[in-house]
Coordinates of C-alpha atoms in Angstrom, one line a residue:
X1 CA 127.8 -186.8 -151.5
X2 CA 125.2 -184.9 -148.9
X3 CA 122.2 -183.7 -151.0
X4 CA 120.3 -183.2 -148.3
X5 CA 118.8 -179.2 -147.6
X6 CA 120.0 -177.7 -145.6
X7 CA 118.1 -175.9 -142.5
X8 CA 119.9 -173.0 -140.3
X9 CA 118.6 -171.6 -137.6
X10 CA 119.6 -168.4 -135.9
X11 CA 119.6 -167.9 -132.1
X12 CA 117.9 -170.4 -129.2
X13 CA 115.6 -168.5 -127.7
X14 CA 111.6 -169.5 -127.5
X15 CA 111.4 -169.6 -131.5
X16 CA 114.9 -170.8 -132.4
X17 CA 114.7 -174.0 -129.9
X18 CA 111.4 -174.8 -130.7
X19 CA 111.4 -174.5 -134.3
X20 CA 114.5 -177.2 -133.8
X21 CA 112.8 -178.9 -131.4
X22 CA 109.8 -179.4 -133.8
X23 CA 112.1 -180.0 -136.8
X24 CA 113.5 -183.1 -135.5
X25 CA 110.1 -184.7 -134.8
X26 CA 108.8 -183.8 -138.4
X27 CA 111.3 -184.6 -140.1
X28 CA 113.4 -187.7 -140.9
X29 CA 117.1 -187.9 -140.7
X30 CA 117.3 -188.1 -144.6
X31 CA 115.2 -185.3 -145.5
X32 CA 117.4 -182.7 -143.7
X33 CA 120.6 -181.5 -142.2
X34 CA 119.6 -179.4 -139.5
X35 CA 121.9 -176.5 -137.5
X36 CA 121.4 -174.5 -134.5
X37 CA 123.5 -171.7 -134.4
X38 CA 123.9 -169.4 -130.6
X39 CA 126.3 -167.4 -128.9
X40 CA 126.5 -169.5 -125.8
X41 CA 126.0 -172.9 -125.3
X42 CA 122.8 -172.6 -123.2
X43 CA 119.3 -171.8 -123.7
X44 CA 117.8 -169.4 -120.8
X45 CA 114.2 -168.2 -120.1
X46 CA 114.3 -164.8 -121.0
X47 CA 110.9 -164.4 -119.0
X48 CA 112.7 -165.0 -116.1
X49 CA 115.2 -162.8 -116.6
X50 CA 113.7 -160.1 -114.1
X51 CA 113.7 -162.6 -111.2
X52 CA 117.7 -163.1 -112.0
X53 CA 118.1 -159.6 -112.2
X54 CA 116.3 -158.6 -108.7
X55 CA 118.3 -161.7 -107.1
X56 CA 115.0 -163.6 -106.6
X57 CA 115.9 -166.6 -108.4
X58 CA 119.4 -168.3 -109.0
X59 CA 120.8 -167.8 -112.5
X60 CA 120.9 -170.9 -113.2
X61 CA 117.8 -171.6 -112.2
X62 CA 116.8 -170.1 -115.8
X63 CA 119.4 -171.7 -117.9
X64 CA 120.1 -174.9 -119.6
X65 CA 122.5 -176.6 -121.6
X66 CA 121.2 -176.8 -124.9
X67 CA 122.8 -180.3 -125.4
X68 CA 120.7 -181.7 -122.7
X69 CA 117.4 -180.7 -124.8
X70 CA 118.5 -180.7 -128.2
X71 CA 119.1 -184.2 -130.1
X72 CA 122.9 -183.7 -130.9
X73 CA 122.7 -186.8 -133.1
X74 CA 120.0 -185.0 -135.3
X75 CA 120.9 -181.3 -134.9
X76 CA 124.1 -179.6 -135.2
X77 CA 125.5 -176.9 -132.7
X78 CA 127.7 -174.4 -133.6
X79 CA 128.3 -171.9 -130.6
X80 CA 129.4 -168.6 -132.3
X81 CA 128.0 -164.8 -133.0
X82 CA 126.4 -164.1 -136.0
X83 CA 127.9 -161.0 -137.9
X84 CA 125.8 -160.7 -141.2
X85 CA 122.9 -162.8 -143.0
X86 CA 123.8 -162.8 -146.8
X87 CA 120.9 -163.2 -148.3
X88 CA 121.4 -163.3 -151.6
X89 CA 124.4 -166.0 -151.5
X90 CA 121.9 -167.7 -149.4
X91 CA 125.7 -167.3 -146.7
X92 CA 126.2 -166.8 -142.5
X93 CA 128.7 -165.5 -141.6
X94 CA 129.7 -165.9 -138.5
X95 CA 132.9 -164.4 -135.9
X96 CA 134.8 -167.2 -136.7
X97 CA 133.7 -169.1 -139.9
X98 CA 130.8 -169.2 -142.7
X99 CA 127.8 -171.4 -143.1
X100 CA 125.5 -172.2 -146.2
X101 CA 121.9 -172.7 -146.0
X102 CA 118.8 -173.5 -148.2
X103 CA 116.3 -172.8 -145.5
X104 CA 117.1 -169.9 -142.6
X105 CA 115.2 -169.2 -139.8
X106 CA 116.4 -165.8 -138.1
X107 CA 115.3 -165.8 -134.2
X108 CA 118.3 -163.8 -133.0
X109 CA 116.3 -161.8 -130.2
X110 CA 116.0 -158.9 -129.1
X111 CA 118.2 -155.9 -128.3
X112 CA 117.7 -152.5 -126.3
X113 CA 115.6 -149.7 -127.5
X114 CA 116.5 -146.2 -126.0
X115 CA 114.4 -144.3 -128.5
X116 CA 117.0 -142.1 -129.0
X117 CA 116.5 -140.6 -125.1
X118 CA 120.1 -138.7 -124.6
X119 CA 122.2 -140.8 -122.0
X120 CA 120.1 -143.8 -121.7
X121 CA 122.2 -145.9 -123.8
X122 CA 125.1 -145.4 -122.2
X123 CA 124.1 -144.8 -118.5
X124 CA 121.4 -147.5 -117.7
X125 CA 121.8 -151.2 -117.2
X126 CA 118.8 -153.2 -119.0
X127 CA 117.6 -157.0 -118.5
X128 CA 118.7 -158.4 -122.1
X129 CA 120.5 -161.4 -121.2
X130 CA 121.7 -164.1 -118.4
X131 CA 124.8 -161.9 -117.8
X132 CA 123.6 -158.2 -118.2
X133 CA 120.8 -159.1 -115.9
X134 CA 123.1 -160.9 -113.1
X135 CA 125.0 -157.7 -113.1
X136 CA 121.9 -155.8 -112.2
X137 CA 121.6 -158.1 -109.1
X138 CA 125.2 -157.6 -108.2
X139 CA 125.2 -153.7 -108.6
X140 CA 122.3 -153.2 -106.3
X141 CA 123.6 -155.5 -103.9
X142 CA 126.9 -153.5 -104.4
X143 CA 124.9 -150.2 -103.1
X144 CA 123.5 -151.9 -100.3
X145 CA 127.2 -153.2 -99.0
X146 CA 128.6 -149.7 -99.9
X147 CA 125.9 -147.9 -97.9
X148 CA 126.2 -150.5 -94.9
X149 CA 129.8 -149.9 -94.4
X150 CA 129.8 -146.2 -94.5
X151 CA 131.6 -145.7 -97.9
X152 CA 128.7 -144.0 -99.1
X153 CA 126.7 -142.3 -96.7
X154 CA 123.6 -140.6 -99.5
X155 CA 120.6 -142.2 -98.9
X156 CA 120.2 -141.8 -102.8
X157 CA 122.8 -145.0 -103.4
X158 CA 120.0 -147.0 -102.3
X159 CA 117.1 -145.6 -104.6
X160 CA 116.1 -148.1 -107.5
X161 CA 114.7 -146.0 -110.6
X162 CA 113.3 -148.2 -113.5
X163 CA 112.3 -146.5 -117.0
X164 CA 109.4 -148.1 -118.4
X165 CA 105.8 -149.6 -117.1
X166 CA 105.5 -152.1 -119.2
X167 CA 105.8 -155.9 -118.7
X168 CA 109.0 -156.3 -117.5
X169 CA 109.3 -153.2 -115.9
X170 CA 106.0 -154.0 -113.5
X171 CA 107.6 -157.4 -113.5
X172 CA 111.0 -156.3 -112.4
X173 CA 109.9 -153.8 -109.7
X174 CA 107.5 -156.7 -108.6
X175 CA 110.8 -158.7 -107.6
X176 CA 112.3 -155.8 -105.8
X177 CA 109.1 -155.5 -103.9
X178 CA 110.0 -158.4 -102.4
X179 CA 113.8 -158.3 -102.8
X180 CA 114.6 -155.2 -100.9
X181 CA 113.5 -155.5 -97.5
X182 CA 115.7 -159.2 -97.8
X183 CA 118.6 -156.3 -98.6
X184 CA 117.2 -154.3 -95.7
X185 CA 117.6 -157.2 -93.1
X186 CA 121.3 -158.5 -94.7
X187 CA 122.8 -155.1 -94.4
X188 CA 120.6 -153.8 -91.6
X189 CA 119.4 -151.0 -93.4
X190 CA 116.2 -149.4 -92.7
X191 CA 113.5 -150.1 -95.3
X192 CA 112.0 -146.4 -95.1
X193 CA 115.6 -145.2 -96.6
X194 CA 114.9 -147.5 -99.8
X195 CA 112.9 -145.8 -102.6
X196 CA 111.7 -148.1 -105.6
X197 CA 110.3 -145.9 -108.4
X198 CA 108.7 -146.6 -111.9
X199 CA 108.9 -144.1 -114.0
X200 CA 106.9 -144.0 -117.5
X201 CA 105.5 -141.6 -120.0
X202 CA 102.3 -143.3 -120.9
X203 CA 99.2 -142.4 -118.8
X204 CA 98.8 -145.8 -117.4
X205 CA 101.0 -149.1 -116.7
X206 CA 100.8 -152.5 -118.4
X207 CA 99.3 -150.9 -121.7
X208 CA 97.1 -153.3 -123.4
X209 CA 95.4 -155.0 -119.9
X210 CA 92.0 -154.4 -118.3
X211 CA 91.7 -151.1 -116.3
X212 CA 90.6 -153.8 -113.0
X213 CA 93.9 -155.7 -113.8
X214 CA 96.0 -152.6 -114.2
X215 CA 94.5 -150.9 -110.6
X216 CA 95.3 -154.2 -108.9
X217 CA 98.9 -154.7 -110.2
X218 CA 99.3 -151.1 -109.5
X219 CA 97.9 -151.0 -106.0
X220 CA 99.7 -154.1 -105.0
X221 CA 102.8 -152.7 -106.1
X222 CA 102.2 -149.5 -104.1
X223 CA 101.3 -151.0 -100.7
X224 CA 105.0 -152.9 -100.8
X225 CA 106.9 -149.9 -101.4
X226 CA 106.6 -149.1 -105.1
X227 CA 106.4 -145.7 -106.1
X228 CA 105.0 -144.6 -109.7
X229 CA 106.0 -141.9 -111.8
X230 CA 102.6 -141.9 -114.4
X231 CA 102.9 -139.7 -117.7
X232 CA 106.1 -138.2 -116.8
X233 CA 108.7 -138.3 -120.0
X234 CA 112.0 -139.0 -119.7
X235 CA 114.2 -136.2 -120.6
X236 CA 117.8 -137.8 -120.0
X237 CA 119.5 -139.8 -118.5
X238 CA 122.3 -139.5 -116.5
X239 CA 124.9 -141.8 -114.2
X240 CA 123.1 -141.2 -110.9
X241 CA 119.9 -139.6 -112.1
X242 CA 116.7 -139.6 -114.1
X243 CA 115.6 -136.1 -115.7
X244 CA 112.0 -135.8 -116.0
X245 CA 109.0 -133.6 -117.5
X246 CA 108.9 -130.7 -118.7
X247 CA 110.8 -128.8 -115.5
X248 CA 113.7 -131.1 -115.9
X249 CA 112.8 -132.7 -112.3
X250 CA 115.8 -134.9 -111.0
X251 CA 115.2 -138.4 -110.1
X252 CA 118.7 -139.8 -108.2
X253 CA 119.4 -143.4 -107.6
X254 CA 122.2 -145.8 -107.2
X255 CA 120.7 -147.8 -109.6
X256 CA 119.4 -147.0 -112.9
X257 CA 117.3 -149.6 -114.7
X258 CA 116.1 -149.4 -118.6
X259 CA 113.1 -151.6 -119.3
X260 CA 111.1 -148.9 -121.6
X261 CA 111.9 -150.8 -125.1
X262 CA 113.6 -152.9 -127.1
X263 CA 113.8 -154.1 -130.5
X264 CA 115.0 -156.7 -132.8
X265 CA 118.6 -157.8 -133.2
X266 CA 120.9 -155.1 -135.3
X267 CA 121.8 -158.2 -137.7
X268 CA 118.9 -157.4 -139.5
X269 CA 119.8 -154.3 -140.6
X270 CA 123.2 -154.7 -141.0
X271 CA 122.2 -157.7 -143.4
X272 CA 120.1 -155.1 -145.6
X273 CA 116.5 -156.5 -144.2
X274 CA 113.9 -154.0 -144.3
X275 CA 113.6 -153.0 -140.9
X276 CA 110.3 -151.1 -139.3
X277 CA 110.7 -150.0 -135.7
X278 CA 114.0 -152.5 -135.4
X279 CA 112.1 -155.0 -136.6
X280 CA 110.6 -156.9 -140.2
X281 CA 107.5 -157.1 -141.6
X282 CA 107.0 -160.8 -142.1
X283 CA 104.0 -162.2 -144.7
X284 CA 101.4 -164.5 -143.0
X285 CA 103.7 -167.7 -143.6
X286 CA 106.2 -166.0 -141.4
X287 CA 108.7 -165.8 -144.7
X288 CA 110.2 -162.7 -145.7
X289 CA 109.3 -160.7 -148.9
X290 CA 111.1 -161.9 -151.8
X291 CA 112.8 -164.7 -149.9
X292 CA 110.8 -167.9 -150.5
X293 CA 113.5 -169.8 -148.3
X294 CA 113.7 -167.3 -144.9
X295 CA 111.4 -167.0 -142.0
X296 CA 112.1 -164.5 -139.2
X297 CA 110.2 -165.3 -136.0
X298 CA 110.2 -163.8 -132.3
X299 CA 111.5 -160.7 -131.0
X300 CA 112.9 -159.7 -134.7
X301 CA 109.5 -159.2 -136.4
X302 CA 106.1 -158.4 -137.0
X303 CA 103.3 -160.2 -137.9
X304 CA 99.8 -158.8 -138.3
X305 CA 96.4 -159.4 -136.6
X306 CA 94.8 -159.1 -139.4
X307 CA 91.2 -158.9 -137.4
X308 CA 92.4 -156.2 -135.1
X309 CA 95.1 -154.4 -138.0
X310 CA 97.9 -154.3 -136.0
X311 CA 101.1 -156.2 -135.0
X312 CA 100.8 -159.0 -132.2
X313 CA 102.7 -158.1 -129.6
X314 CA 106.3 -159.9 -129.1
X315 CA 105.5 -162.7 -125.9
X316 CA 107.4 -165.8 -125.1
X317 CA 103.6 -167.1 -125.9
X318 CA 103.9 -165.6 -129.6
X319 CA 107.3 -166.8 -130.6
X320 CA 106.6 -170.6 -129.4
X321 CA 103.4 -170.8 -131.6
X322 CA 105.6 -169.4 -134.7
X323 CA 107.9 -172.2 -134.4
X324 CA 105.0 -174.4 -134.1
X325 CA 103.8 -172.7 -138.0
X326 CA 107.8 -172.2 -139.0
X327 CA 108.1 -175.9 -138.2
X328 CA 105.3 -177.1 -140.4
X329 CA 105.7 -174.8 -143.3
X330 CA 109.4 -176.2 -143.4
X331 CA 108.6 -179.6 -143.3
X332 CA 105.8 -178.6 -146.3
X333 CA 108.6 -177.2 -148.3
X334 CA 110.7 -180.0 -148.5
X335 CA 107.7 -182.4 -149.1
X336 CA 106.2 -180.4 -151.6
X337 CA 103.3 -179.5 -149.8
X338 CA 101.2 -175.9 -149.2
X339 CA 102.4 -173.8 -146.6
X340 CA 99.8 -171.9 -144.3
X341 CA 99.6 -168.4 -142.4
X342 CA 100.3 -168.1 -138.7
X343 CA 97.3 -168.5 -136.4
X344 CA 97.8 -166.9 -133.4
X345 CA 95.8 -168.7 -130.5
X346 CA 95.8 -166.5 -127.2
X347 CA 96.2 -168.1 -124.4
X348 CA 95.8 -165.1 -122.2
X349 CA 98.7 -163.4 -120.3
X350 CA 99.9 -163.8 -116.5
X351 CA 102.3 -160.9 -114.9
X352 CA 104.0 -161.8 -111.8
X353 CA 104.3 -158.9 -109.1
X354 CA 106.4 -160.4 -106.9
X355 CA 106.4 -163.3 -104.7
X356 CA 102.6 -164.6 -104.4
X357 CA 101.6 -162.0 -106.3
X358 CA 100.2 -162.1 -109.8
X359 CA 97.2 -161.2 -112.4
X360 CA 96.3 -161.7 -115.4
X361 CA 93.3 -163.1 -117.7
X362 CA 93.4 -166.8 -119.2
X363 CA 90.7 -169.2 -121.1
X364 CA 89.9 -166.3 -123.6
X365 CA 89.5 -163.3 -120.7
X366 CA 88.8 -164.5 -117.1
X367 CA 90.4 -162.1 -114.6
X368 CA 93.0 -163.9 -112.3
X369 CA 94.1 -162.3 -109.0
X370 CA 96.4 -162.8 -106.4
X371 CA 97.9 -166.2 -105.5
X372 CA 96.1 -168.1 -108.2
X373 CA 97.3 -166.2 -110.5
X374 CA 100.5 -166.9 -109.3
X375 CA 100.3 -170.9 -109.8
X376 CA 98.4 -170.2 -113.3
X377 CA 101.9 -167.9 -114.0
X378 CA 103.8 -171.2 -113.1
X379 CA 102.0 -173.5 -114.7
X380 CA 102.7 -171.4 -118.3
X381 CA 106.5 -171.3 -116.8
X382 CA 106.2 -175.3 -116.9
X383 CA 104.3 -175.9 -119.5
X384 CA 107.0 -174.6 -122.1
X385 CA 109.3 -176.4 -120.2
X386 CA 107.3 -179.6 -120.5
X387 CA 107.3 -178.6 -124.3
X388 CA 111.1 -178.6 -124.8
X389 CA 111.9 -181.4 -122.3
X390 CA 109.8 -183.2 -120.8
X391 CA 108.8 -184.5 -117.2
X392 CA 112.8 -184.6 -116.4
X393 CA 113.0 -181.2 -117.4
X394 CA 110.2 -179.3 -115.6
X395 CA 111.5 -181.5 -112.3
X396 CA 114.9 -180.2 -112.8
X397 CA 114.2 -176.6 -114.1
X398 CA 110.4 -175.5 -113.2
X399 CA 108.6 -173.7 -110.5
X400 CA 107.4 -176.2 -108.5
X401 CA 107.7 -174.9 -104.6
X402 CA 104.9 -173.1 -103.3
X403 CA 105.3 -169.5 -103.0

């Protein structure tokens, strides 16, 4: 008879496969049964998803099996989609069977946030998975090829609107600054009839960076063809338009783009979690109130700074490092040990802005510009990669070419 615990975890994004990861080193193959539970059988990097989605990178450039990373002999894989966390008959269920735990870890993701703007849900496309974000690539490409051959002769066909300045909007419109003139030459269009523009109710881009970092991003974006749309709300949106500030100005594009928000997987709610802005409020050891035995991590919670009082904000960076604490808290548990709060340890942040084109700050706030930024941008790429798989896997997967 199996007396082991048992430890389920939800989703393999940057928490989920690194809190499994981290598992099977801990622990011993007698201390635990451990499962993975995803939707597809690969693991992707979600932070790359804005390349895929501009057609700067191959799709499956970003993905992975995740059999080829994951110990099969130490963790078990079950690809299906969640459908409710039952967390008081400690249950999963799932589309197409049930699963017990003792120990959950919920790192299902993220989702879409329209904020309730009229239209957006149902008339943008957003960059929320392998799939939604190759069909972003494949529409505009569409537009081009239906503009080339005189199907649709209105210049606006070709016009790229993107909702949102934050990360992966400046990110994504980066990768078109380098993407569309490539378009241009394929379907000999002329560039000047291509219009790129970031639209965003805040007063500034890339909240949270330094005023110097933000007016380079912004200035490099601009002299490649980027236009910005700074402090203008987004009334609605509609099928081939934007509507905008307070005189309902009409923004038309081919291509309609949603990076403004997003928030934690709808499971959470649905399983009777209390939710805050789409996501939970976790305790410093990452467990949820009143549940000893379940940690949520990444994209579906919060967790405080306590020295600044407010949430960290979600990052690839953030979710690793809570596996890291998930990982050792969990092993603690079993052994009888203390568990400890999350220490977040900022590494600094890198946005790409298109081909050799980057900023950021790093080693606790020096300003990176340019094309070092850039190779600092792909060494973090690597580095994770290096985390989950080693040598093999940053040769196979990473960003090695010069740009």
């Amino acid at each position: 008879m199996n007396n082991k615990p048992r430890i389920v975890v939800l989703g393999a994004g940057y928490a989920g496969m690194m809190t499994t990861k981290r598992l099977t080193q801990k622990l011993g193959p007698d201390e635990a049964d451990i499962v993975l539970v995803n939707k597809h059988n690969y693991h992707y990097q979600s932070t790359w998803l804005h390349e895929v989605a501009a057609g700067t990178i191959d799709v499956n450039k970003v993905r992975m099996l995740i059999s080829d990373v994951i110990d099969t002999n130490r963790v078990r894989l079950i690809f299906d989609t969640v459908q409710e966390v039952k967390k008081d008959e400690q249950r999963v269920v799932l589309e197409n069977g049930e699963l017990e735990y003792d120990y959950l870890v919920f790192s299902l993701g993220f989702e879409k946030a329209s904020f309730g703007i009229p239209g957006m849900e149902e008339n943008s496309m957003s960059i929320e998975s392998v799939e939604k974000s190759r069909l972003i690539r494949e529409h505009i490409e569409h537009q081009f090829a239906r503009y080339s051959s005189g199907e649709e002769t209105n210049d606006d066909t070709l016009n790229i609107v993107v909702g949102g300045s934050g990360f992966t909007g400046i990110e994504f419109v980066g990768e078109l600054a380098e993407k569309v003139p490539e378009l241009c030459r394929k379907y000999d269009i002329d560039r000047s009839k291509v219009r790129i523009i970031n639209v965003e109710a805040a007063p500034s881009i890339l909240p949270g960076f330094d005023e110097e970092l933000v007016a380079y991003a912004r200035k490099s974006l601009e002299d490649r063809g980027v236009e910005f749309r700074i402090g203008t709300k987004i009334q609605e949106c509609r099928e081939d338009a934007f509507i905008v500030g307070d005189d309902n100005e009409e923004i038309k594009a081919g291509t309609i783009v949603w990076t403004g928000g997003v928030q934690g997987s709808s499971i959470l709610e649905k399983s009777g979690f209390e939710v805050f802005k789409g996501k939970v409020n976790v305790n410093g050891d990452l467990r949820v109130p009143g549940y000893d035995n379940i940690f949520i991590l990444g994209d579906c919670s919060w967790v405080m700074d306590k020295q600044n009082d407010r949430p960290y904000p979600p990052t690839a960076q953030l979710a690793i490092q809570e596996a890291d604490t998930a990982a050792d808290n969990l092993t603690a548990l079993l052994r009888g040990g203390r568990v400890e709060d999350f220490v977040f340890d900022n590494k600094g942040t890198v946005a790409s802005l298109g081909g050799s084109h980057a900023m950021g700050t790093v080693f606790s706030g020096y300003k990176l510009y340019g094309k070092t930024a850039r190779a600092m941008k792909n060494v973090i790429d690597n580095r994770y990669l290096f985390m989950l798989g080693g040598p093999k896997l940053v040769l196979k997967k990473g960003k090695l070419r010069p740009f």
